[in-house]
């Protein structure tokens, strides 16, 4: 990785990187010790970048291709990564799930897939409420391992800036493991059967095995023809997270010495959440200053004018691939709200890559009290997203999912028919429910069909 980047010390601000500090920043922790936060930010500002600007620039080109319908973005991972789960097995399971989904999509729809994890930095969460009450005791809400601990004790819930450094270190280790898996042979397409080994037989796995066999046959045929398969050994895999805690994102921003542009080197792709996308807010201001490809989540209250104004602010040069709109309307709203937004944005000449997040508009509380989603709702929002783009002649460019490679029981339904009673079996997420491995593969098969029709 090239490290041709210069630190921009907070407070010395040639690129306007600190201007966000003058604006309202929602969803920020109340750090108890400003001095300690500043010391941490200074140390992080001197630390090595986690990604290289050149990689982020290549991703911009890939996302531009997705926006034109020449590729498809698959972005997935935990709702909230945890420090405790940043081990090789869990990371491998997530990477493998994304690789398997990508194989299904590429094979089913003959479309190159841009692979991206919500990984190696997804440690901060926006919350509906600042506090949580249990049995009459009220404490600050858990805001992700980057901010405070999940344990319901006063000590654990106090925001601790040293966690920003821990998030950096764990992200670096995770990124290293991801590079090992994606560059070291594990992701070799000739391992396509191997990725499925050990899973129980069920319809999604049996279907995956058939796909893998067809890919195997095609590879053997091409090998017999003398093809060179070096390109199959490695995959491009990008890292992303929500750019929520601005002190962290600012501290990891560097100036690329080749281009003179500022990059947030905490990830290749950063997105602004639905709760922090105010046009005059700190998050929009900060991300307008970095050159990474960025996303904005658009919920059901988004007006076409909001979307156009965000695009003008975040991508004034209308650079293809720079801006992705991740729509998360909910299954009940997608067909009602999305058409007008897409139509007016398109009519305004705004170049954007459209991606669906079918998770965040479909969260419910089950009768047994779990925060969950119905698998059928998730699929229906994706279906609605494709229908809307089809009817407008615009491009459905990708899928943004909360998923895990493990056999959790957090989302209702799927071919294993997880019921309300079944949620308790392996409900492990600390914030929002994720698709398990098998539900993720099922989704990929359904989307491959929609992509083929695209
Ligand atoms: O992942 C998204 C948000 O952080 C999450 O949905 C907020 O959850 P809450 O409503 O439980 O705070
Ligand atoms: C908080 C998230 O989403 P949204 O901003 O769309 O609610 C998320 O993706 O984790």
Short mmCIF file of N, CA and C in Angstrom, two decimals, residues 36 78 232:
data_model
loop_
_atom_site.label_atom_id
_atom_site.label_comp_id
_atom_site.label_asym_id
_atom_site.label_seq_id
_atom_site.Cartn_x
_atom_site.Cartn_y
_atom_site.Cartn_z
N UNK A 36 -8.61 14.87 27.04
CA UNK A 36 -8.23 13.51 26.65
C UNK A 36 -8.63 13.25 25.19
N UNK A 78 -21.80 -6.32 9.50
CA UNK A 78 -22.54 -6.15 10.75
C UNK A 78 -23.24 -4.81 10.83
N UNK A 232 -7.79 -14.83 -11.10
CA UNK A 232 -8.82 -15.39 -10.22
C UNK A 232 -8.34 -15.55 -8.78
#
